[in-house]
PDB file of C-alpha atoms in Angstrom:
ATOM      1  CA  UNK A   1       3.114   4.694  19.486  1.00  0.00           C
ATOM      2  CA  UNK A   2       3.656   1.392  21.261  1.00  0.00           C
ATOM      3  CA  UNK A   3       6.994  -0.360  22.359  1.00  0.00           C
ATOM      4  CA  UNK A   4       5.748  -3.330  20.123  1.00  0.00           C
ATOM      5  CA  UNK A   5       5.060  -0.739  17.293  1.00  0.00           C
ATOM      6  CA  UNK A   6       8.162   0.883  17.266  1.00  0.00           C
ATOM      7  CA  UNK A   7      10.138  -2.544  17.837  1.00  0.00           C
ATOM      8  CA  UNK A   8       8.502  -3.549  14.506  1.00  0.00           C
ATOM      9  CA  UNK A   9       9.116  -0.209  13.030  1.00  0.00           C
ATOM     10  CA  UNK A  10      13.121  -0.666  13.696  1.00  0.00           C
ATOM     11  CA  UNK A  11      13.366  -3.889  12.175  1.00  0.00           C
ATOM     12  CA  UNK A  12      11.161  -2.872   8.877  1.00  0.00           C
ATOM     13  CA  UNK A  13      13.981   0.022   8.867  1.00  0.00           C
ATOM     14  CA  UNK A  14      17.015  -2.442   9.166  1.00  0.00           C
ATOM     15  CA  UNK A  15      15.604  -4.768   6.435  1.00  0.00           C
ATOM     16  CA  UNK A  16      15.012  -1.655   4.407  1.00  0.00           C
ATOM     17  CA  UNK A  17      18.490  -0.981   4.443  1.00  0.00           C
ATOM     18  CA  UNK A  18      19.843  -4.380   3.761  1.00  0.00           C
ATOM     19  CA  UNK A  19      17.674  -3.966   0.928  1.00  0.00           C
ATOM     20  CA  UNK A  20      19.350  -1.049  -0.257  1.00  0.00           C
ATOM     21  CA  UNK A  21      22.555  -2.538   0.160  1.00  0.00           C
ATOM     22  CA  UNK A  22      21.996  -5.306  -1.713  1.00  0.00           C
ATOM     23  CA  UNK A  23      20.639  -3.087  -4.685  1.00  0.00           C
ATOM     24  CA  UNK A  24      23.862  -1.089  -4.354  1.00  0.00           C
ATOM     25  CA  UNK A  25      25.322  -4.137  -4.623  1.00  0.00           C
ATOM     26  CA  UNK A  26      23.636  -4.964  -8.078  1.00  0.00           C
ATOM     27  CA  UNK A  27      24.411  -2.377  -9.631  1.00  0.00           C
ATOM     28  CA  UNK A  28      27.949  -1.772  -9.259  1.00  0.00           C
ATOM     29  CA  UNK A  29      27.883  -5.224 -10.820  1.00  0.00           C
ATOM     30  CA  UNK A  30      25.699  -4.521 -13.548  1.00  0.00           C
ATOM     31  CA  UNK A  31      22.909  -7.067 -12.956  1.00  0.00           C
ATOM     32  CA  UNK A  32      20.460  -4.490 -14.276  1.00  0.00           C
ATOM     33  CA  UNK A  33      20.592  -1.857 -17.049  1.00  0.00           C
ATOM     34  CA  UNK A  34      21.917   1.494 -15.289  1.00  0.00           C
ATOM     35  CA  UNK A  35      18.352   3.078 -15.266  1.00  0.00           C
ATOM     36  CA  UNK A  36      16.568   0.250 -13.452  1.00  0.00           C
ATOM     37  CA  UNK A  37      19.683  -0.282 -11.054  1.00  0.00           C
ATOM     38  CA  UNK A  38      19.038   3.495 -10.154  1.00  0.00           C
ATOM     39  CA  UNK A  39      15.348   2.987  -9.869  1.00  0.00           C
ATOM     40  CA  UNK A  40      15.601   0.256  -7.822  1.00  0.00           C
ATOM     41  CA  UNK A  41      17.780   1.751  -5.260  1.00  0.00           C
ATOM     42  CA  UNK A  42      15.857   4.861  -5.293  1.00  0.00           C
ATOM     43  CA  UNK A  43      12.340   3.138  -4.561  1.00  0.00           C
ATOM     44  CA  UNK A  44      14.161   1.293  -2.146  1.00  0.00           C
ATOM     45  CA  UNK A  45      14.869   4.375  -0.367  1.00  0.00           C
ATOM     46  CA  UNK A  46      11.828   5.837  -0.641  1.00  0.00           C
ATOM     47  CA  UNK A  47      10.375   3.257   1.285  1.00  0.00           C
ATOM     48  CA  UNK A  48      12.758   3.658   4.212  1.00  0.00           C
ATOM     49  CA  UNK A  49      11.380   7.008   4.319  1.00  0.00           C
ATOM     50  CA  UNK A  50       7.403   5.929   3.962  1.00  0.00           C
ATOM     51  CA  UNK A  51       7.915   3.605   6.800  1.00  0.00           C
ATOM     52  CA  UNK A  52       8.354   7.063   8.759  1.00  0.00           C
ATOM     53  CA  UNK A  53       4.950   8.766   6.735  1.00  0.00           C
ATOM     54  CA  UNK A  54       2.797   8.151   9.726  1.00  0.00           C
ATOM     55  CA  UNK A  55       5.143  10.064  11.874  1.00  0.00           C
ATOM     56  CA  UNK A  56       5.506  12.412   9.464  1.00  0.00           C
ATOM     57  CA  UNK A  57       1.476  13.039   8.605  1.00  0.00           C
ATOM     58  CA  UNK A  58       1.905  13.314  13.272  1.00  0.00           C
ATOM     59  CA  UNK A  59       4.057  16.361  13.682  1.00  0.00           C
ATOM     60  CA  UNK A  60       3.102  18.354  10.229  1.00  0.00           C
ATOM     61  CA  UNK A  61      -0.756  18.141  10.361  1.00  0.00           C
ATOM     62  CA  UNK A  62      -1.093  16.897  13.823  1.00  0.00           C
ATOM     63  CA  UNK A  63      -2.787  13.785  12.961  1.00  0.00           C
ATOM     64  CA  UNK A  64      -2.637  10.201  14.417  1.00  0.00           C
ATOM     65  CA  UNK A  65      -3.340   7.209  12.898  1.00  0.00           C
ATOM     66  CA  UNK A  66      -4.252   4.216  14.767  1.00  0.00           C
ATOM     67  CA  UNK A  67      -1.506   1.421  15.668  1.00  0.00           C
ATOM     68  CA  UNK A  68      -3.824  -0.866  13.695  1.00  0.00           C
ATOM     69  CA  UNK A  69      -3.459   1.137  10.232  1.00  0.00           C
ATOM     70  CA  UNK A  70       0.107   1.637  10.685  1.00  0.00           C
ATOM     71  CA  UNK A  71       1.210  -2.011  10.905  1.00  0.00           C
ATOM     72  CA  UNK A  72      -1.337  -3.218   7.850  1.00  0.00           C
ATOM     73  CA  UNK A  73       0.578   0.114   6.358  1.00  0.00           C
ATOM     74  CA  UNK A  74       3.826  -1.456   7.180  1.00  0.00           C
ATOM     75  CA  UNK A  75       3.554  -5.011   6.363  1.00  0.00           C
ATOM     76  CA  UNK A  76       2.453  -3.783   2.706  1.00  0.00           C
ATOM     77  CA  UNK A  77       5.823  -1.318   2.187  1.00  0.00           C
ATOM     78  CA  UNK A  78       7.319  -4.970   3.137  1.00  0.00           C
ATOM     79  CA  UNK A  79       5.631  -6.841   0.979  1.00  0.00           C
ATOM     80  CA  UNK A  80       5.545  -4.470  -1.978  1.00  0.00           C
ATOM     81  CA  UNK A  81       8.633  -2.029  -1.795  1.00  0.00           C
ATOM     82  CA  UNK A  82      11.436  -4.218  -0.263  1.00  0.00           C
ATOM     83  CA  UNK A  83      10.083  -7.803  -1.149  1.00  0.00           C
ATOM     84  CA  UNK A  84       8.270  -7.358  -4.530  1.00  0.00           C
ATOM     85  CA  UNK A  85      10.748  -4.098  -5.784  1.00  0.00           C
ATOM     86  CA  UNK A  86      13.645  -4.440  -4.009  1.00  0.00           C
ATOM     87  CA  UNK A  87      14.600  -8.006  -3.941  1.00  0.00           C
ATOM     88  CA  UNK A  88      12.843  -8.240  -7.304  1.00  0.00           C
ATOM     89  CA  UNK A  89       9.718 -10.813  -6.070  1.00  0.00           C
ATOM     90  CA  UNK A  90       7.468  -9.463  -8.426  1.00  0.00           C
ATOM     91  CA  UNK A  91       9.545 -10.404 -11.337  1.00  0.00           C
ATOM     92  CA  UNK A  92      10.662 -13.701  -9.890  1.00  0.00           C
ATOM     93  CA  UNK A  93       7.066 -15.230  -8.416  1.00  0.00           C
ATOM     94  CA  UNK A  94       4.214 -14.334 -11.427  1.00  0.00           C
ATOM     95  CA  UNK A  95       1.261 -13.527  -9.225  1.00  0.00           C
ATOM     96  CA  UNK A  96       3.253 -11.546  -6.670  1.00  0.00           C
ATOM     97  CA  UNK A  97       2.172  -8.447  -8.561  1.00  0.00           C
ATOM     98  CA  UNK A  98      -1.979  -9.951  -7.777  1.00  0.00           C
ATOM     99  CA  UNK A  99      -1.044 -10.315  -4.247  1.00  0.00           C
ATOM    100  CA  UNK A 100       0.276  -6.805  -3.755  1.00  0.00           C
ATOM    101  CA  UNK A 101      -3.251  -5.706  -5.649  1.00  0.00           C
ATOM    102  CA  UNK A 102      -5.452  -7.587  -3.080  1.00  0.00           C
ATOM    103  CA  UNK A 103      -3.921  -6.396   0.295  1.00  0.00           C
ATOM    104  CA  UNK A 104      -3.191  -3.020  -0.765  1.00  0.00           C
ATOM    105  CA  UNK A 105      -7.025  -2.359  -1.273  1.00  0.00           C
ATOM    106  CA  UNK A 106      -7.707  -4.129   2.120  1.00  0.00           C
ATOM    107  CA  UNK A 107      -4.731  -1.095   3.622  1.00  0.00           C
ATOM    108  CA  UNK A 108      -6.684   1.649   1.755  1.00  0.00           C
ATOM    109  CA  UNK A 109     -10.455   0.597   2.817  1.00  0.00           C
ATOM    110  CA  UNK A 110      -9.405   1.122   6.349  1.00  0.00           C
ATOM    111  CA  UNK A 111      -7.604   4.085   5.392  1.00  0.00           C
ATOM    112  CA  UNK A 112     -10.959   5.098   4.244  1.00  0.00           C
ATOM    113  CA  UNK A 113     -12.746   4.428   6.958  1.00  0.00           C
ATOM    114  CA  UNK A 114     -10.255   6.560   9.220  1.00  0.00           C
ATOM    115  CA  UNK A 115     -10.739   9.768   6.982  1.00  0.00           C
ATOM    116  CA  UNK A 116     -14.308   9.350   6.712  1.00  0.00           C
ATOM    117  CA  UNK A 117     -14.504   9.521  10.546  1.00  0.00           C
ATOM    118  CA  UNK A 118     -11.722  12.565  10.678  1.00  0.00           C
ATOM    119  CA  UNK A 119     -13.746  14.485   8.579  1.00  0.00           C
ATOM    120  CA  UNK A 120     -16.875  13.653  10.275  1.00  0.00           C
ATOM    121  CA  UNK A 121     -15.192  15.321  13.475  1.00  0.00           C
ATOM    122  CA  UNK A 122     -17.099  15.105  16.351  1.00  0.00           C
ATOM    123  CA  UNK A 123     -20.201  13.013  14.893  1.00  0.00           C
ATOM    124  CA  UNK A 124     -20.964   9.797  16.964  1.00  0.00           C
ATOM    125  CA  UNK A 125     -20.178   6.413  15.497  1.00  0.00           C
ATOM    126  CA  UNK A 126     -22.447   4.119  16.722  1.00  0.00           C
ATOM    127  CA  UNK A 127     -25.328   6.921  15.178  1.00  0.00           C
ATOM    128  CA  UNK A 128     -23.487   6.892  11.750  1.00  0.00           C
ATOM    129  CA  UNK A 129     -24.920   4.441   8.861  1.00  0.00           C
ATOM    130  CA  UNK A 130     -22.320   1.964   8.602  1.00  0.00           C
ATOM    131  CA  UNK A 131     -22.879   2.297   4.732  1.00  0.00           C
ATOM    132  CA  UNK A 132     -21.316   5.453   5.078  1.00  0.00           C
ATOM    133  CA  UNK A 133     -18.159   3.749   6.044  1.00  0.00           C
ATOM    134  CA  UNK A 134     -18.275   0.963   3.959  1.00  0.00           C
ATOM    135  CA  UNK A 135     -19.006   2.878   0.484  1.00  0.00           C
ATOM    136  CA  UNK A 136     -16.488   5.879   1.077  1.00  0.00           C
ATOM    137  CA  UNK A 137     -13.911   2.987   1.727  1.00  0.00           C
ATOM    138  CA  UNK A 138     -14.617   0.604  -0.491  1.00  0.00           C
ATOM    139  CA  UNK A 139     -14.641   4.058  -3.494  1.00  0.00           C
ATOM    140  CA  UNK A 140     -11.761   5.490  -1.828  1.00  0.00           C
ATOM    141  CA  UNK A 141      -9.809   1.840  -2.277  1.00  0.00           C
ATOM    142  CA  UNK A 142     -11.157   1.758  -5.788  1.00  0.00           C
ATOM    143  CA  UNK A 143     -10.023   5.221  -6.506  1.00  0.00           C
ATOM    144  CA  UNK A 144      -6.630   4.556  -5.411  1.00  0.00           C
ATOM    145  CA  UNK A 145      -6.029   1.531  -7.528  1.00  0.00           C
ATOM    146  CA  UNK A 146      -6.769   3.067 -10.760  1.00  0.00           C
ATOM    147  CA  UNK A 147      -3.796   5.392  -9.755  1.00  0.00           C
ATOM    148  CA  UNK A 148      -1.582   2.707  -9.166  1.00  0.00           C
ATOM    149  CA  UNK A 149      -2.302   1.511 -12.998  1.00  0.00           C
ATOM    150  CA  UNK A 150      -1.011   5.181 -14.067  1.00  0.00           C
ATOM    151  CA  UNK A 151       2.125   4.951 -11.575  1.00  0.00           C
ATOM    152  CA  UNK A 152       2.981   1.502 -13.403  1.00  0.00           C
ATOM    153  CA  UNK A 153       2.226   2.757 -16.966  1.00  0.00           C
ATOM    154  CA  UNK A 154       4.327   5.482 -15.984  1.00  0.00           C
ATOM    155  CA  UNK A 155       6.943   3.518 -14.881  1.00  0.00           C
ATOM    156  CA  UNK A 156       7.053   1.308 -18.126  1.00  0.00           C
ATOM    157  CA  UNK A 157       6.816   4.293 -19.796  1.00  0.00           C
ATOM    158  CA  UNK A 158       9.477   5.811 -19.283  1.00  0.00           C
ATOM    159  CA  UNK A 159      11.624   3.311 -17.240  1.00  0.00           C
ATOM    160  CA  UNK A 160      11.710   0.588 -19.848  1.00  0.00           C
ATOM    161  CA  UNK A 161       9.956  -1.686 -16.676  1.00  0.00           C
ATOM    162  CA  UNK A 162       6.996  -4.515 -17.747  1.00  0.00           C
ATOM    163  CA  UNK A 163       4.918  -3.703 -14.687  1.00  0.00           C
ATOM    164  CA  UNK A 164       1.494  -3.749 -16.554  1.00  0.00           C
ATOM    165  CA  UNK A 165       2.843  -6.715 -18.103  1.00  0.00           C
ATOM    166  CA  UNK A 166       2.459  -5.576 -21.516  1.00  0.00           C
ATOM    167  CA  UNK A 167       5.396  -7.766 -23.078  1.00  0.00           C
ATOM    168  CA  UNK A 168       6.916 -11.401 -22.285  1.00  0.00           C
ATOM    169  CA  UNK A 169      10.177 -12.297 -20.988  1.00  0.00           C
ATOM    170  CA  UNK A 170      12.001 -11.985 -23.966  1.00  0.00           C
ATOM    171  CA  UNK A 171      10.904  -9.026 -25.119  1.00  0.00           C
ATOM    172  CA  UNK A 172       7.678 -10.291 -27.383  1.00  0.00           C
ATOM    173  CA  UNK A 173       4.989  -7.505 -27.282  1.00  0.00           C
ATOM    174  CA  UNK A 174       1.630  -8.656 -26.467  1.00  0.00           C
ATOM    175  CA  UNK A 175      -1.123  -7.424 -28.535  1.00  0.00           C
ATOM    176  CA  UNK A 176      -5.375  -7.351 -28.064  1.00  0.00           C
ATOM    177  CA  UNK A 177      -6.698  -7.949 -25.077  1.00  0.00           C
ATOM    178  CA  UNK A 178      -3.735 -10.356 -24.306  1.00  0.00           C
ATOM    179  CA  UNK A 179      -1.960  -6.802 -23.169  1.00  0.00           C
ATOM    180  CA  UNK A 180      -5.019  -6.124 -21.343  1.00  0.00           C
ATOM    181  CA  UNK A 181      -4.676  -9.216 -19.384  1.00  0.00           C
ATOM    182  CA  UNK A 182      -2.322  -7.567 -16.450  1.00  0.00           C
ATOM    183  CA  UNK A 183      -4.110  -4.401 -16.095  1.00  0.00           C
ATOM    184  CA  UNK A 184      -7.846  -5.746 -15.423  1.00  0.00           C
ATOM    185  CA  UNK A 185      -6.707  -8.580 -13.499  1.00  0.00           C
ATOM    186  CA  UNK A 186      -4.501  -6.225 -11.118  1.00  0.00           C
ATOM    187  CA  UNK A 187      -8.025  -3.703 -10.912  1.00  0.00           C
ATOM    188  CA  UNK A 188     -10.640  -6.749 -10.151  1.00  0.00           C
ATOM    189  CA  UNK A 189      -8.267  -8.225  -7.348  1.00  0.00           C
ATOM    190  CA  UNK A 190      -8.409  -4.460  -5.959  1.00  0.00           C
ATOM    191  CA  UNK A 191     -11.711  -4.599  -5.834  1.00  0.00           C
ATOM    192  CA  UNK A 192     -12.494  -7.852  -4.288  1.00  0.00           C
ATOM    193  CA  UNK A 193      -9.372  -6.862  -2.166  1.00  0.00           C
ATOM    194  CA  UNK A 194     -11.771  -3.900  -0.857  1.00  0.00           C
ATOM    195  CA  UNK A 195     -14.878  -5.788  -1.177  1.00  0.00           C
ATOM    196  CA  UNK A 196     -13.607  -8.313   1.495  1.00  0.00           C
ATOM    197  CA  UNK A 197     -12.659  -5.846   3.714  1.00  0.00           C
ATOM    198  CA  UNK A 198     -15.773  -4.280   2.985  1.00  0.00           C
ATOM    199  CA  UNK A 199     -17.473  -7.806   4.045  1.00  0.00           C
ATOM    200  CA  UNK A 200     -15.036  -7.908   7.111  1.00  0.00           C
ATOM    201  CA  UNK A 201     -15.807  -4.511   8.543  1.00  0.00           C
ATOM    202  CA  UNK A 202     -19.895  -4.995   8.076  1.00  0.00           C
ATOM    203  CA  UNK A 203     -19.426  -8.594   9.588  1.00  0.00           C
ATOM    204  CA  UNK A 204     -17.264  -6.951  12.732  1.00  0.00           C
ATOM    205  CA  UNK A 205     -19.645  -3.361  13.314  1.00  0.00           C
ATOM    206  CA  UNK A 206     -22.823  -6.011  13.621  1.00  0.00           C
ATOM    207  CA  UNK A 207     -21.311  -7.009  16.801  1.00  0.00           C
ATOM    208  CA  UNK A 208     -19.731  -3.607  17.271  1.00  0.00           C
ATOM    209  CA  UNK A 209     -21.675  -0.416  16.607  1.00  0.00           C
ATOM    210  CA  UNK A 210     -18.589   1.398  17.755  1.00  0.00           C
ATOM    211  CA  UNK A 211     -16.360  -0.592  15.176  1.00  0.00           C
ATOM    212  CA  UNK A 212     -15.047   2.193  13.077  1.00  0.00           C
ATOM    213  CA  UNK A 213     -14.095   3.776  16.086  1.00  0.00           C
ATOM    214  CA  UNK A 214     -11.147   2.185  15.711  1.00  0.00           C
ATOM    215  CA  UNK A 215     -10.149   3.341  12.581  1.00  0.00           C
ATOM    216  CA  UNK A 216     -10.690   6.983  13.241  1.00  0.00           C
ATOM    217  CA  UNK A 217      -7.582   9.531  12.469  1.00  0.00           C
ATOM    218  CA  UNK A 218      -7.572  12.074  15.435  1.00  0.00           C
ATOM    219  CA  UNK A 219      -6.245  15.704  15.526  1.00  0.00           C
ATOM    220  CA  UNK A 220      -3.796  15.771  18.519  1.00  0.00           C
ATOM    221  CA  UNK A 221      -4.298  19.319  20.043  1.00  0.00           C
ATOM    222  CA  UNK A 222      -0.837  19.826  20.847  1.00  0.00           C
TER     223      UNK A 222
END
């Protein structure tokens, strides 16, 4: 990991923090019902600790993941977790929730990329069909978005949160495919999310055979 990685990784840590303070702060004055002040300053949490996954996924399975992956990782835990959650964006700004939905497929494409080359181990790039790449990505993205829909379901569920956006801000329930609305809209930004990344990749490997190189999780021997 690079100086100018782990710079950036300190200050995502600090801001998670202040983040967590400031949800403390909320509920010990009862902004929020007592289940959502909870939730909020558990997630927040949580994503102090997932800015420390690719560490993590390092000294358990031995694994590296490219600088390049890590900070697109980052800058959506910021984005989502401690801008959108945490500080409460995605209630506050009405297509937050769309932007989350279009760079998180863009994160998870090149996530798929890097797996797709792990698991093809030794196997040279530049001799690899590109599709390859580009399908298991822009699938694995796909894949991954459809469980985000159950996490959010889940979480209005059984967290009284409007995620899915199945009500209106006073409490109206929205019926037909006016409930629907949310949902679809979050899984067609996913996929042109991926799709562009998808465009972006096959644009960058024409000039670069050895493209996906980049993207490539390595086993560390040691």
């Amino acid at each position: 990991m690079s100086k100018t990685v782990k710079k950036v990784q300190l200050a995502l840590t600090i801001f998670g923090f202040f983040v967590v303070g400031y949800n403390i702060f909320e509920f010990v004055t009862n902004k929020y019902s007592t289940t959502q002040g909870i939730t909020f300053i558990v997630e927040s949490l949580a994503g102090i600790l997932l800015i420390y996954l690719p560490q993590i996924v390092r000294r358990l399975f031995k694994i590296h993941v490219p600088d390049a992956i890590v900070l697109f990782y980052w800058f959506f835990l910021f984005i989502s977790v401690f801008l959108g959650t945490g500080l409460h964006l995605i209630s506050i700004i009405s297509f937050w929730d769309k932007i989350l939905h279009a760079v998180s497929p863009m994160v998870l494409t090149a996530l798929g990329y890097g797996l797709i080359g792990f698991l093809l181990k030794d196997a040279a790039i530049e001799k690899t069909s590109p599709w390859l790449f580009l399908l298991f990505g822009f699938a694995f993205a796909g894949l991954c978005g459809v469980f985000w829909e159950f996490w959010e379901f889940l979480c209005d569920q059984f967290l009284g949160m409007n995620l899915q956006r199945f009500a209106a801000s006073d409490g109206t329930l929205f019926v037909g495919r006016e409930a629907l609305m949310d949902t679809m809209g979050d899984l067609l930004t996913n996929t042109i999310g991926a799709f562009i990344m998808g465009i972006y990749a096959w644009v960058q490997v024409k000039k670069d055979p050895m493209h996906f190189e980049s993207y490539r999780l390595q086993k560390l021997d040691h």
